[in-house]
Coordinates of C-alpha atoms in Angstrom, one line a residue:
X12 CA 0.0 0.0 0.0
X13 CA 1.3 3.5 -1.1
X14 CA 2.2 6.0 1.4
X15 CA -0.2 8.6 1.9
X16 CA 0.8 12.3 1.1
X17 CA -1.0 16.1 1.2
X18 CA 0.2 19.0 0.0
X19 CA -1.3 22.0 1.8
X20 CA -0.7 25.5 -0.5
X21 CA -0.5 28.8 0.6
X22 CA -4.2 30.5 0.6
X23 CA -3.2 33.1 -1.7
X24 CA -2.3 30.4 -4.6
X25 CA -5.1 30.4 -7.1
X26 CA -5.3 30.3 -10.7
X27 CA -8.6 30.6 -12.3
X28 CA -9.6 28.3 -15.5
X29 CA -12.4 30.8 -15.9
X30 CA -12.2 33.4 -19.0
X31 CA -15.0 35.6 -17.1
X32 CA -14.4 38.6 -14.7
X33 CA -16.8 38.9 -11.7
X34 CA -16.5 42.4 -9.5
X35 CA -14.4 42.3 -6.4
X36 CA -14.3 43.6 -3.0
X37 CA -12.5 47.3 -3.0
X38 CA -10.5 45.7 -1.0
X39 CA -9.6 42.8 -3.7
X40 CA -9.0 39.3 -3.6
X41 CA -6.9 37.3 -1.9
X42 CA -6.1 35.1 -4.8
X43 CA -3.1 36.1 -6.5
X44 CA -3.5 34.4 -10.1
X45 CA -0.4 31.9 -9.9
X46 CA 0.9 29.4 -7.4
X47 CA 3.2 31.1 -4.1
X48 CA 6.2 29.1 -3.5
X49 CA 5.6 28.7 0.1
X50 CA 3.6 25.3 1.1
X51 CA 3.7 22.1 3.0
X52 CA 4.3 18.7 2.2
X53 CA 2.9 15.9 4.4
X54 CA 3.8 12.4 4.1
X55 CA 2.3 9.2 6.2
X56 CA 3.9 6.2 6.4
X57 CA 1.1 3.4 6.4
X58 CA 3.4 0.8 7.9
X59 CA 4.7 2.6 10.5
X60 CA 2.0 5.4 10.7
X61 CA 5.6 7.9 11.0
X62 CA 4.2 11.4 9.6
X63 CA 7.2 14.1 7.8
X64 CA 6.5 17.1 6.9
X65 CA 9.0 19.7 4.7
X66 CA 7.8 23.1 4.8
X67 CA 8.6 25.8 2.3
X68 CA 8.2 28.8 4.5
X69 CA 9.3 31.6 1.1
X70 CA 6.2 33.2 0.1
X71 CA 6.3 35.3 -3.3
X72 CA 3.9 37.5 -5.8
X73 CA 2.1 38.5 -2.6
X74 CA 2.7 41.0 0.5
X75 CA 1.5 40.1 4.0
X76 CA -1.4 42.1 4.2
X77 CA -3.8 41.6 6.9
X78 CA -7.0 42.4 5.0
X79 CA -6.1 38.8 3.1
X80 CA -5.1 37.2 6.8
X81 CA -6.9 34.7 8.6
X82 CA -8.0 35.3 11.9
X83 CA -5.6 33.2 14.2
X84 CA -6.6 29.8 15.3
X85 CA -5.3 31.1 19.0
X86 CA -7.9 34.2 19.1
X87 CA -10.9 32.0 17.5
X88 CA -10.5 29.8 20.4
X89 CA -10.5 32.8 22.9
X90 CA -14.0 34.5 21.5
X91 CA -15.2 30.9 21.2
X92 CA -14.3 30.1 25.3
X93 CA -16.3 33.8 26.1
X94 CA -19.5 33.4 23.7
X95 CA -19.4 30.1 25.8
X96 CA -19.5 31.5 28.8
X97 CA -22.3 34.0 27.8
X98 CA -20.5 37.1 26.9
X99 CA -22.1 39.3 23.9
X100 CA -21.3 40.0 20.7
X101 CA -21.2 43.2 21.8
X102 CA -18.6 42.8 24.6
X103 CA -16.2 40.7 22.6
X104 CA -16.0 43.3 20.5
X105 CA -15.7 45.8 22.9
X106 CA -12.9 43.5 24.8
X107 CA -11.2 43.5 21.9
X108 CA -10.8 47.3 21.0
X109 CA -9.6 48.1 24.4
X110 CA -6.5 45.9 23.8
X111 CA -5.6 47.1 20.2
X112 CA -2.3 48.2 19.1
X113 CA -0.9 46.7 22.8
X114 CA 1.3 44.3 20.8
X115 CA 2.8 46.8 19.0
X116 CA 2.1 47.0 15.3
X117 CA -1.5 46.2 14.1
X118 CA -2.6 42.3 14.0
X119 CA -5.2 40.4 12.0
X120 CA -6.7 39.8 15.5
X121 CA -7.1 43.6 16.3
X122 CA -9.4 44.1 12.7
X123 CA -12.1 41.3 14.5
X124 CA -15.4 42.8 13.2
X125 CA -18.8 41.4 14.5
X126 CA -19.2 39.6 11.5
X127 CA -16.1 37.4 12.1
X128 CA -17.6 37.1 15.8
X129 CA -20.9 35.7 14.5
X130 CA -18.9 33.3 12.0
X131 CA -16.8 32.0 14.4
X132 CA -19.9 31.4 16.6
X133 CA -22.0 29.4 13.8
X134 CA -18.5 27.5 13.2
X135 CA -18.1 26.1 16.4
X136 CA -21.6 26.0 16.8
X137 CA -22.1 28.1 19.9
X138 CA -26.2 28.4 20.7
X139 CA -26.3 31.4 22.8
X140 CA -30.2 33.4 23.9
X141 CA -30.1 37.1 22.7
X142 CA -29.3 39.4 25.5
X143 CA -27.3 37.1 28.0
X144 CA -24.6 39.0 29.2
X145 CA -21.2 38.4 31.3
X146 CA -22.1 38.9 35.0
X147 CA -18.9 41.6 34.7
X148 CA -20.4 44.3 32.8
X149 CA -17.7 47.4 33.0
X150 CA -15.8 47.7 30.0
X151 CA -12.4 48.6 29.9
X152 CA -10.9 52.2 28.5
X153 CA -6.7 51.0 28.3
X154 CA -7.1 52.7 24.7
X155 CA -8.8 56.0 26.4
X156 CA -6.4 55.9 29.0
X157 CA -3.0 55.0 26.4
X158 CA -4.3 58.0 23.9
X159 CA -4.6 60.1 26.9
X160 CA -1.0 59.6 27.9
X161 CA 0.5 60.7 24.0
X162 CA -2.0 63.6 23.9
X163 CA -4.7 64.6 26.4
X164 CA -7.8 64.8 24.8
X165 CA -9.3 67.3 27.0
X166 CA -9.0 70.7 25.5
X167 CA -10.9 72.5 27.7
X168 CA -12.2 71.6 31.4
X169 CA -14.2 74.2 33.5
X170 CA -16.1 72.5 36.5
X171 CA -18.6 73.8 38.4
X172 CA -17.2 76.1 41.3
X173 CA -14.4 77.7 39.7
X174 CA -13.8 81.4 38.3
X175 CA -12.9 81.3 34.3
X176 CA -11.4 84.7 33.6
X177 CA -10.8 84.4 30.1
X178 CA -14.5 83.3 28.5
X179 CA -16.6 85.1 30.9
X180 CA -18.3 81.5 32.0
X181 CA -20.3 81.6 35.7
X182 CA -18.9 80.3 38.5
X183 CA -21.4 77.6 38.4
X184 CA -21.5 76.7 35.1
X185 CA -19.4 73.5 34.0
X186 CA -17.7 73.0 30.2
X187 CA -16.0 70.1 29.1
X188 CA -14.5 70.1 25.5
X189 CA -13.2 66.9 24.4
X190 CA -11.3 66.1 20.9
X191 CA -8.4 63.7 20.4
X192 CA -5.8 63.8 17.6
X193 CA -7.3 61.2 15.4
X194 CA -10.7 63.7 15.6
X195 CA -8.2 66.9 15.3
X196 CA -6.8 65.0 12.2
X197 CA -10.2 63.5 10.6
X198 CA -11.3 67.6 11.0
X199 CA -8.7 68.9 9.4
X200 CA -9.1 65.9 6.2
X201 CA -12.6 66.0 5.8
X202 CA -14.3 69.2 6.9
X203 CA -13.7 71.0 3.6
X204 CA -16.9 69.6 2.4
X205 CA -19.1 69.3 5.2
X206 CA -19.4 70.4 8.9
X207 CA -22.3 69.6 11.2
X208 CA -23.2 70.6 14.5
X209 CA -25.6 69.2 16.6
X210 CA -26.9 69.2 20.4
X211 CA -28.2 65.7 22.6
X212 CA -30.5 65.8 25.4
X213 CA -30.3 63.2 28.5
X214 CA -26.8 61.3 28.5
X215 CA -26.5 62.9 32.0
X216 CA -28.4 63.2 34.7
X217 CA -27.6 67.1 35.1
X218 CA -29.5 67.8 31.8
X219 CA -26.3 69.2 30.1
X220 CA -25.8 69.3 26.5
X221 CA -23.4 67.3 24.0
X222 CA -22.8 69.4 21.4
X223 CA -21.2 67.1 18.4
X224 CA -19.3 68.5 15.9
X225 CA -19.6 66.0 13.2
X226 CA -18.1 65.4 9.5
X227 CA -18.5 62.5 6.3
X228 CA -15.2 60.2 5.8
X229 CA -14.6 59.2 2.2
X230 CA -16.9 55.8 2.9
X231 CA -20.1 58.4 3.5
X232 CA -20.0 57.7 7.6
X233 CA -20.7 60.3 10.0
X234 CA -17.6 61.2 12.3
X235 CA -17.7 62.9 15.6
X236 CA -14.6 65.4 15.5
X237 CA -15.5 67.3 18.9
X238 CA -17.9 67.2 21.8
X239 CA -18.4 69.5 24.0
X240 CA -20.6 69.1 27.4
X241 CA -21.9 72.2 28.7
X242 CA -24.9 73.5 30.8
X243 CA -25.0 76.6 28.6
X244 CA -26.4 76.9 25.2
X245 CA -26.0 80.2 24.1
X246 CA -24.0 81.8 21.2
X247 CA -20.8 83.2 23.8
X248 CA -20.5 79.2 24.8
X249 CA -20.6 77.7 21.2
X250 CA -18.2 80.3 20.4
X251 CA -15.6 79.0 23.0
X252 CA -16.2 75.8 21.5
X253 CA -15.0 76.7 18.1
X254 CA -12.3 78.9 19.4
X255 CA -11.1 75.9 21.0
X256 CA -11.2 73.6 18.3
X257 CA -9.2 76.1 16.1
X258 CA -6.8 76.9 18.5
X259 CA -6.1 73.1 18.2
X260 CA -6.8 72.6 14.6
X261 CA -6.6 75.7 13.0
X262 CA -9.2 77.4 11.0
X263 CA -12.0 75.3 9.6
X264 CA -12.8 76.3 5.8
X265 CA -16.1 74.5 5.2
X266 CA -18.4 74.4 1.6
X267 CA -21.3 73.5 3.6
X268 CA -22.5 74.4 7.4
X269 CA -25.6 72.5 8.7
X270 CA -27.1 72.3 12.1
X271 CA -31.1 72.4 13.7
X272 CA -33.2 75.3 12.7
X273 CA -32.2 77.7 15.5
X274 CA -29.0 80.6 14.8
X275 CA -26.8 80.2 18.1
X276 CA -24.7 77.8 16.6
X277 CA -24.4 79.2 13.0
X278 CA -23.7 82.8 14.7
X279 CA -21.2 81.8 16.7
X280 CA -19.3 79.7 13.9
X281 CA -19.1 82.6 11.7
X282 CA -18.2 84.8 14.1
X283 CA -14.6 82.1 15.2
X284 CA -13.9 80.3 11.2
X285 CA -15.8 83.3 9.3
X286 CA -18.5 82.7 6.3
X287 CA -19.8 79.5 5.0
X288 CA -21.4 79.7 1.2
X289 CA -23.9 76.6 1.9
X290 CA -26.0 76.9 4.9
X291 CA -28.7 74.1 5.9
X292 CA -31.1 73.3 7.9
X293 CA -30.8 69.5 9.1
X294 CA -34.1 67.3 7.7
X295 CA -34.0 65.1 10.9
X296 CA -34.2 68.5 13.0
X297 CA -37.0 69.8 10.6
X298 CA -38.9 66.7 10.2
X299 CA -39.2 66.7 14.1
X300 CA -40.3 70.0 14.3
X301 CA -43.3 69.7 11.3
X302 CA -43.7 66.2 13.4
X303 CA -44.9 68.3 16.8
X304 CA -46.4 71.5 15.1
X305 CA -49.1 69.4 13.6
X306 CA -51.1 69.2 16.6
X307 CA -52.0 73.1 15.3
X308 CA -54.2 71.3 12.6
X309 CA -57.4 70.9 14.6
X310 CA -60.6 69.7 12.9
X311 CA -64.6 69.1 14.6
X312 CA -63.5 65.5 15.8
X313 CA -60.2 63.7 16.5
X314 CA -60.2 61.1 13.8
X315 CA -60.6 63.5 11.5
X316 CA -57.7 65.9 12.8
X317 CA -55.5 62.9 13.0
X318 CA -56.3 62.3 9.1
X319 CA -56.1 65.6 7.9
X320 CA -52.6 65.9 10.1
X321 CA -51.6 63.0 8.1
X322 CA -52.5 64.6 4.4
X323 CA -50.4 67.9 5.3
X324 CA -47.8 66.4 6.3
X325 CA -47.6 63.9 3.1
X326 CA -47.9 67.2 1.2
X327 CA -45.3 68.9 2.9
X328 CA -43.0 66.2 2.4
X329 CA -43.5 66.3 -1.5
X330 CA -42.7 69.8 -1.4
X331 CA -39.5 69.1 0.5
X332 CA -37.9 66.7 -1.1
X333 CA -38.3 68.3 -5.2
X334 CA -35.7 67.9 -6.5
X335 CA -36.2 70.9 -9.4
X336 CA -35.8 74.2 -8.1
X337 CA -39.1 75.3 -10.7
X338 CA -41.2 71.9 -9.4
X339 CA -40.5 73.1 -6.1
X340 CA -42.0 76.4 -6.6
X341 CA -45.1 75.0 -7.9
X342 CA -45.6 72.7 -5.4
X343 CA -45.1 74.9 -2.3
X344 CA -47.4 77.4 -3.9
X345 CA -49.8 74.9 -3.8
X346 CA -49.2 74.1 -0.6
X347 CA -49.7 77.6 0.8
X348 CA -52.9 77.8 -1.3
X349 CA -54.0 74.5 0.5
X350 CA -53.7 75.8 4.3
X351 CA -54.8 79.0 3.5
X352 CA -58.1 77.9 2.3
X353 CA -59.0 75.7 4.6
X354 CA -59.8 77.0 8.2
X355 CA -58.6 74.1 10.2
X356 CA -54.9 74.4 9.3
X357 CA -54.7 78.1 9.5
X358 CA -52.5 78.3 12.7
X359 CA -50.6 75.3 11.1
X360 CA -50.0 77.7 8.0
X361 CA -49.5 80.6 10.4
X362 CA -46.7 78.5 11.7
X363 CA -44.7 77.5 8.9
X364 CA -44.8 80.6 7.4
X365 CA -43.6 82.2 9.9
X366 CA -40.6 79.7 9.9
X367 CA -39.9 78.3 6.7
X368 CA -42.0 81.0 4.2
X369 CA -38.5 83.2 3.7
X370 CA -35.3 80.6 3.9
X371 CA -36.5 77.7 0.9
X372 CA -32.7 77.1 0.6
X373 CA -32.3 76.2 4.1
X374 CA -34.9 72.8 4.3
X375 CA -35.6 72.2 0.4
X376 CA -33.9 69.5 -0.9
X377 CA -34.0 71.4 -4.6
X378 CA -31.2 73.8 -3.0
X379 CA -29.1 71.5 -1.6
X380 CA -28.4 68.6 -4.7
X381 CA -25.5 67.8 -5.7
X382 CA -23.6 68.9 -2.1
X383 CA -23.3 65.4 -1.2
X384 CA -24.7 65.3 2.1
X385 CA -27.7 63.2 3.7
X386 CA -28.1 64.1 7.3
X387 CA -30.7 62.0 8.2
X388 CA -28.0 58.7 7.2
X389 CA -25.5 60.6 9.5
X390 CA -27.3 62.6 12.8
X391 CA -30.2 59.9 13.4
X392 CA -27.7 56.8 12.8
X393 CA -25.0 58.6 15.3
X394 CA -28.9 59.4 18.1
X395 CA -29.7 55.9 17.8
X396 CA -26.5 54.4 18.2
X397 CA -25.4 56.7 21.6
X398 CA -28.6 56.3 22.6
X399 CA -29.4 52.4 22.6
X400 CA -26.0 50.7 22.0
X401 CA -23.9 52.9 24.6
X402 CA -26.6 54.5 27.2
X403 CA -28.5 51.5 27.1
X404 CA -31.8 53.2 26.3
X405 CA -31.5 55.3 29.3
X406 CA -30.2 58.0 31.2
X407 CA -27.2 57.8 32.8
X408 CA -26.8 58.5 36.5
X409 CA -23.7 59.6 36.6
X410 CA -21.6 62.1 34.3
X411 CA -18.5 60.0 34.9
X412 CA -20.5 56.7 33.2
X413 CA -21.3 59.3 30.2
X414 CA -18.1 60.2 29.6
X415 CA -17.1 56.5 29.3
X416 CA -19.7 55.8 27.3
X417 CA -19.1 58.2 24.9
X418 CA -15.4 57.3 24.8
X419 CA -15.9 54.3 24.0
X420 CA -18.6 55.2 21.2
X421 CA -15.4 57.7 19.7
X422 CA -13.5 54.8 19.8
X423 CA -15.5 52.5 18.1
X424 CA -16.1 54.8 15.2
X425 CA -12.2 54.8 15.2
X426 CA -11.4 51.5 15.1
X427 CA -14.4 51.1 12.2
X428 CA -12.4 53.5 10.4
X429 CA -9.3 51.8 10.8
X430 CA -11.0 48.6 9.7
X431 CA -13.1 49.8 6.6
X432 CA -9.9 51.5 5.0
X433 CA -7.5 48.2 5.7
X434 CA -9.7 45.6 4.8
X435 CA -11.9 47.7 2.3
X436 CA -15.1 48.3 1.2
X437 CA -18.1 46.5 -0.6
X438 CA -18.5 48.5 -4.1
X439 CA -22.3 49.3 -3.0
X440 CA -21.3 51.8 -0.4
X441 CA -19.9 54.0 -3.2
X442 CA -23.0 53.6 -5.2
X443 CA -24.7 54.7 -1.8
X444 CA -22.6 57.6 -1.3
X445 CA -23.3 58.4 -5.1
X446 CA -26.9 58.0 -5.1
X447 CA -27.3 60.4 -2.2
X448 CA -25.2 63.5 -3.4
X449 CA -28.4 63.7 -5.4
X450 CA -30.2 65.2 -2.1

């Protein structure tokens, strides 16, 4: 009987038979068209069961590149033991990011996405209920605390108690302003485009405000640049914001400026990084506000309110959202013509004139195509993720426990970033991103 042999090639060694081209990942395969010299030969002796093994360890035609890297045996094993033990998805993940970049330069192991999680659970078939969590649920900041030792990400810190001579703030008011290098650097890349600020209710118990200075990366994903936490929310405190940020960043040259329908914010940022020549209005913001004003429409019985509440605001959302500047105009003409006339929606029309009859190119989506920018992709994703995946659901009790939470949120969207622009990106994101610089 012959002895039995395996040869076991390197995974980038492929060469296709096929004449046809399909479309690849961006970030390409992992096949590499011809054989690599590196491989192992296995032999077994069937008499005396001996087992050799030569190994070519060369590899060539290929770089090491961890996007085309297999996730080591070792870690598998690790998230395997945890899932077992009833940790989440959720805190494996988080487990993992807190221990990046601690074995010096960047491992295949540090780029572990949920995905790989949920494959390596379904490979060694790991059953576990939705929701079970580790009975040790405080998650570790090492990377908040290692960042913080190259470059303090507090810019600004003013608690409550203490005199501030130079911005004029109370002696009980309290300011935190919070922006790391990587946010200082993703500012400085992408904010030529696009800058958008917006303000969060109830992370804290005190009722202060996050203000979030946010920009778009080149994958179409909302980044937080700056936060600032602050029981003030009047134009003299946003301006210390920005005057902070440019100390730290320089001065911010933006083509487009959008936050919620009120002027502090917009006042003070021209006042500290000068004009901006595209001004907007963010949908999510506006679409709340049309939400609540529609109790104005007020008919002889409930049901019928509630229906003709429901026809107004379908209208008002087909004016929004024209697309041709001359379409538009027809439309909201119409629309004026239609609360006007009718009695029941006359402080609804009183209303929205009042707010939105003079500044079209603030909320009309007919002024704003071909600026690239959907808000409602990048504000409500970034409320709904702090929100439910970081606070839980619910308010906080202490500031301290915000603070974490949010650092580990900035982190995340970090590591993502890291992630999407090693390992790359499926070719419908870009036709995402495309399809919405039509808004």
């Amino acid at each position: 009987m012959m002895d039995k042999k395996v040869l076991l090639k390197s995974n980038r060694t492929f060469k296709s038979k096929s004449s046809q081209i399909r479309n690849q990942k961006t970030q390409g395969t992992q096949k590499i068209g011809f054989s690599c010299t590196s491989h192992l030969k296995l032999k077994v002796c069937n008499e005396t069961n001996n087992v050799s093994v030569r190994y070519f360890k060369t590899h060539y035609g290929h770089d090491l590149q961890l996007q085309h890297i297999r996730i080591p045996k070792s870690a598998r094993n690790d998230i395997a033991a945890k899932l077992v033990l009833g940790v989440s998805v959720p805190k494996v993940v988080d487990t993992i990011r807190d221990s990046i970049g601690q074995g010096g330069d960047l491992q295949r192991s540090d780029l572990i996405t949920k995905k790989d999680i949920y494959n390596i659970k379904k490979s060694f078939q790991i059953d576990i209920v939705d929701g079970l969590r580790h009975s040790d649920d405080a998650t570790s900041v090492a990377l908040w605390v290692k960042e913080c030792d190259k470059n303090n990400p507090v810019r600004f810190f003013k608690p409550q108690g203490s005199d501030d001579l130079e911005y004029g703030l109370n002696i009980s008011d309290f300011c935190l302003i919070i922006m790391n290098s990587f946010q200082s650097d993703t500012l400085t890349k992408y904010a030529s485009k696009f800058v958008c600020i917006d303000g969060t209710h109830g992370t804290n118990p005190y009722d202060f405000e996050l203000t979030t200075v946010l920009v778009a990366d080149e994958f179409g994903e909302g980044m937080p640049v700056a936060f600032m936490i602050c029981n003030r929310k009047d134009t003299a405190t946003y301006e210390l914001f920005f005057n902070v940020i440019k100390n730290s960043s320089g001065s911010i040259n933006t083509l487009t400026f959008m936050t919620d329908i009120t002027e502090t914010y917009y006042n003070a940022w021209r006042s500290v990084m000068g004009d901006v020549p595209n001004r907007l209005f963010c949908s999510w913001h506006i679409d709340r506000a049309w939400r609540t004003n529609l109790a104005k429409i007020s008919s002889a019985t409930s049901e019928q309110s509630v229906h003709k509440r429901k026809d107004v605001y379908k209208f008002l959302k087909n004016v929004q959202t024209c697309l041709s500047v001359e379409e538009f105009q027809y439309q909201y003409n119409n629309f004026i013509n239609y609360l006007q006339e009718d009695p029941d929606t006359s402080h609804f029309y009183n209303y929205f004139t009042s707010y939105y009859g003079h500044n079209h190119s603030l909320w009309a989506y007919c002024h704003r195509k071909g600026l690239g920018i959907n808000t409602n992709m990048y504000l409500e994703s970034m409320h709904r993720i702090i929100k439910y995946e970081y606070l839980d659901g619910k308010k906080v009790k202490r500031l301290d426990k915000s603070l974490h939470n949010l650092m580990r949120f900035t982190r995340d969207k970090q590591v993502e970033w890291i992630i999407k622009v090693t390992k790359g990106m499926y070719r419908y994101i870009m036709f995402i991103i495309l399809r919405f610089s039509l808004l």
